[in-house]
CSV table of C-alpha atoms in Angstrom, one decimal:
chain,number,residue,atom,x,y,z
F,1,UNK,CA,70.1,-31.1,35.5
F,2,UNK,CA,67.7,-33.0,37.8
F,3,UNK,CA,63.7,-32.4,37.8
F,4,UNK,CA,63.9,-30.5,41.4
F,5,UNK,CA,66.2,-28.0,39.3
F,6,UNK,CA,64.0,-27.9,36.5
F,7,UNK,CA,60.9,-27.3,38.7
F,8,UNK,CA,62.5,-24.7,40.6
F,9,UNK,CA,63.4,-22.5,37.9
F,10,UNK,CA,59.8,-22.7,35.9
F,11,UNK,CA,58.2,-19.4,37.6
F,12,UNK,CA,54.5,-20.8,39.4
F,13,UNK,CA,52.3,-19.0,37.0
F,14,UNK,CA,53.6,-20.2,34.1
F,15,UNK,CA,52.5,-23.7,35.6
F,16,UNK,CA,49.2,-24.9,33.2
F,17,UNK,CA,48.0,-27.9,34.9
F,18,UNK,CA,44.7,-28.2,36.8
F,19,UNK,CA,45.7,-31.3,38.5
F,20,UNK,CA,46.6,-31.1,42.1
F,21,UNK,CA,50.1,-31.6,43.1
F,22,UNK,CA,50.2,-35.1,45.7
F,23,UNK,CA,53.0,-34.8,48.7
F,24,UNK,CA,53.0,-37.2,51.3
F,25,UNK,CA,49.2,-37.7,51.0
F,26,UNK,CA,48.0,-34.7,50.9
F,27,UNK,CA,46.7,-32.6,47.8
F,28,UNK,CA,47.9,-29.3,46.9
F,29,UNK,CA,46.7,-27.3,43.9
F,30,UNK,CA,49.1,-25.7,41.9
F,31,UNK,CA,49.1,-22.4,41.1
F,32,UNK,CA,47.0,-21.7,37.6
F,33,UNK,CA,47.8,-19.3,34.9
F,34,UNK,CA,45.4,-16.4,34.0
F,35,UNK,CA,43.6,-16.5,31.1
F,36,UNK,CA,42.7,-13.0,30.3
F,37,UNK,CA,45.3,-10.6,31.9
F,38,UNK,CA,44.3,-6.5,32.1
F,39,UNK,CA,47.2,-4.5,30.8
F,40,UNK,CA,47.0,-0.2,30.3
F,41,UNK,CA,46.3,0.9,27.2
F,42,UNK,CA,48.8,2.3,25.1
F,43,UNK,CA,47.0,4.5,23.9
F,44,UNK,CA,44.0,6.6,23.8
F,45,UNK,CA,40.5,5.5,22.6
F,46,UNK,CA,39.4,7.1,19.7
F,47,UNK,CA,36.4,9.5,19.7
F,48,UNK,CA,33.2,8.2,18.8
F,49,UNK,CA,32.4,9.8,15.3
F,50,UNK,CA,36.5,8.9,14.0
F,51,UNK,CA,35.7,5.1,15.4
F,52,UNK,CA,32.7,5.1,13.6
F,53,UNK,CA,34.0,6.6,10.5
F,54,UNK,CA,37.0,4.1,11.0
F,55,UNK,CA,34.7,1.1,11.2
F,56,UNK,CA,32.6,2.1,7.9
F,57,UNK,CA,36.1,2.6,6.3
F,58,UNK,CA,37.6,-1.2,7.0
F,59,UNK,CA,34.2,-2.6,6.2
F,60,UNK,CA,34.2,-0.8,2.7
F,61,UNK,CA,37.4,-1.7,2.2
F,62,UNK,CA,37.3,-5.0,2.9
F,63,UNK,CA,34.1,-5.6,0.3
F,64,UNK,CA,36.1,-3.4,-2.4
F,65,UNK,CA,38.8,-6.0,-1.7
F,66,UNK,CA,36.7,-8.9,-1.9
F,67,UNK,CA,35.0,-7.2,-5.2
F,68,UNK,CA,38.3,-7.0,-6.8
F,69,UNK,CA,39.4,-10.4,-6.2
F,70,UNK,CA,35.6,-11.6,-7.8
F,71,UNK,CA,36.1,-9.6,-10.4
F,72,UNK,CA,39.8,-10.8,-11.1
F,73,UNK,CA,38.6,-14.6,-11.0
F,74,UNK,CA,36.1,-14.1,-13.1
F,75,UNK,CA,38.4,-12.1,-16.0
F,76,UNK,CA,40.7,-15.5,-15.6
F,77,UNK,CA,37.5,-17.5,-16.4
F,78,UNK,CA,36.3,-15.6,-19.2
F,79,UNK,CA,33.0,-15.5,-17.2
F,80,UNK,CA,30.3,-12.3,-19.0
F,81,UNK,CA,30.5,-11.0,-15.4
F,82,UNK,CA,34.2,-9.6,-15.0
F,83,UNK,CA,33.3,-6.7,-17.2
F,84,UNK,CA,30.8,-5.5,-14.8
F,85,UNK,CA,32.7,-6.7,-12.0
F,86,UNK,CA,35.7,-4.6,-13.2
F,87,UNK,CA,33.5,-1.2,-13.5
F,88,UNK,CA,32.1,-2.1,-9.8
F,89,UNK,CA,35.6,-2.2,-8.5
F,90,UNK,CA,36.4,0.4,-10.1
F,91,UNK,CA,33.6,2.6,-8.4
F,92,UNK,CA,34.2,1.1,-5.3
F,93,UNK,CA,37.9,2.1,-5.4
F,94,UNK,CA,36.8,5.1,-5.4
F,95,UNK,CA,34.2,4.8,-2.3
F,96,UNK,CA,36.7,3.0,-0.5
F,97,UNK,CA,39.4,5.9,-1.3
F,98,UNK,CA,36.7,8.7,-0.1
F,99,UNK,CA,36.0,6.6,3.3
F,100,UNK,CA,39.5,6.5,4.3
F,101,UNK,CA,40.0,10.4,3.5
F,102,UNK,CA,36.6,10.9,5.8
F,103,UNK,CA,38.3,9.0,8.5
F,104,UNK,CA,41.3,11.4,8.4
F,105,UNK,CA,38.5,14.4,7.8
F,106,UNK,CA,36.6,13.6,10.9
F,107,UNK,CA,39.6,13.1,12.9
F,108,UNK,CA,40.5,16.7,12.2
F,109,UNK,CA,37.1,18.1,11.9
F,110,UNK,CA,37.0,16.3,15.9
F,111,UNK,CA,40.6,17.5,17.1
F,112,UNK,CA,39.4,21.5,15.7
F,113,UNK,CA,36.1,21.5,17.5
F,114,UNK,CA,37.0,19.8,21.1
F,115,UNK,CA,40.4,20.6,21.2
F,116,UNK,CA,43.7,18.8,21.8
F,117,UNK,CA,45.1,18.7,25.3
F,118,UNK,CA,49.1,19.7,24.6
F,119,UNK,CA,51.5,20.2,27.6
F,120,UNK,CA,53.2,23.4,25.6
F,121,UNK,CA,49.9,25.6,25.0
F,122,UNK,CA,48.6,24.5,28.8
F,123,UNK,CA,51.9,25.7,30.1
F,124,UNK,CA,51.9,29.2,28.6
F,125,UNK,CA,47.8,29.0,29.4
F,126,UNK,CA,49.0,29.4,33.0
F,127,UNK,CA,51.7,31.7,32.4
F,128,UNK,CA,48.8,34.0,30.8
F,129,UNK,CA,46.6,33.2,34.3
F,130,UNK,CA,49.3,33.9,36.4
F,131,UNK,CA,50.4,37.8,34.3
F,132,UNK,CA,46.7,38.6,34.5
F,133,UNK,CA,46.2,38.0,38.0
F,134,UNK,CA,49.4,40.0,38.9
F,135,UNK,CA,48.0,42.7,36.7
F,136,UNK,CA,44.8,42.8,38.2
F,137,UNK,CA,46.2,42.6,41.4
F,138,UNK,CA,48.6,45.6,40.5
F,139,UNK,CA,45.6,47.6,39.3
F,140,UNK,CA,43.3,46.9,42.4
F,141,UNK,CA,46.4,48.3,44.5
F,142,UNK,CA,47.1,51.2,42.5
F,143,UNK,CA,43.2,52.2,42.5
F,144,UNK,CA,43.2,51.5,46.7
F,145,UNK,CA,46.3,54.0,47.1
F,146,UNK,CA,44.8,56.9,44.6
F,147,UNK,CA,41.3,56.1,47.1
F,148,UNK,CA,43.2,56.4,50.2
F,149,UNK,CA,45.0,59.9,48.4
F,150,UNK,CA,42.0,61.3,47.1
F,151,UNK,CA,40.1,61.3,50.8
F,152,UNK,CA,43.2,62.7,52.9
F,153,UNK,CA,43.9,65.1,50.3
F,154,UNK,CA,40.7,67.5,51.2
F,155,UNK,CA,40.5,67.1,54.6
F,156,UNK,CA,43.8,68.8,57.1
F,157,UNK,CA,44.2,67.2,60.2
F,158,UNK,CA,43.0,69.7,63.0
F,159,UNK,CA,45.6,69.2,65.3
């Protein structure tokens, strides 16, 4: 395989060089790659409180993680400090435990009070719109033919 094959079957934007390509004189720049390229999201962003609960949660974690390792090193070196160490970790365990359950409690707490968009209960939403507009538009119809009864009823024609 020759270098023209090569070159042929490299797609342009894969092509990383800044240096501009020289044919017969004249200088033509090669295509560069993007850097940053936008792609959708997956998924949805996360409400506010949840991300912020979610933050606090990795941060505490991280330190209760970083707190245990201390504390570990220190029981290996027989420093005074691993027994204190060891109780902190232990109470931070237990922070660390309640921040992730208040990441799944404000998540639910969020979902409850602004609702969840779900294509099932929207459906049968407008199934319950389109029943009570054919109801009301039954009744309206129903009151209009009793209206038109009750004022021929009294009066005979006079023919």
């Amino acid at each position: 395989m020759d270098t023209e094959e090569r070159r042929s079957r490299v797609p342009s934007a894969s092509v990383a060089t800044t240096a501009p390509a020289v044919t017969g004189g004249a200088k033509i720049p090669r295509p560069r790659r993007q850097l940053w390229v936008e792609e959708p999201a997956t998924r949805r962003r996360m409400p506010d409180p949840v991300r912020t609960a979610a933050v606090r949660a990795v941060l505490i974690m991280s330190l209760t993680i970083i707190q245990a390792m201390v504390a570990f090193l220190c029981t290996l070196t027989g420093s005074w400090l691993a027994f204190p160490m060891v109780l902190s970790s232990v109470g931070s365990t237990v922070v660390a435990t309640w921040s992730v359950l208040d990441v799944w409690i404000t998540r639910q707490v969020w979902n409850q009070r602004n609702g969840v968009v779900s294509i099932p209960s929207s459906s049968a939403r407008q199934l319950r719109r389109e029943r009570r507009r054919a109801r009301r538009a039954a009744r309206t119809a129903q009151r209009e033919e009793a209206r038109i009864r009750r004022r021929g009823a009294g009066s005979l024609s006079r023919a």
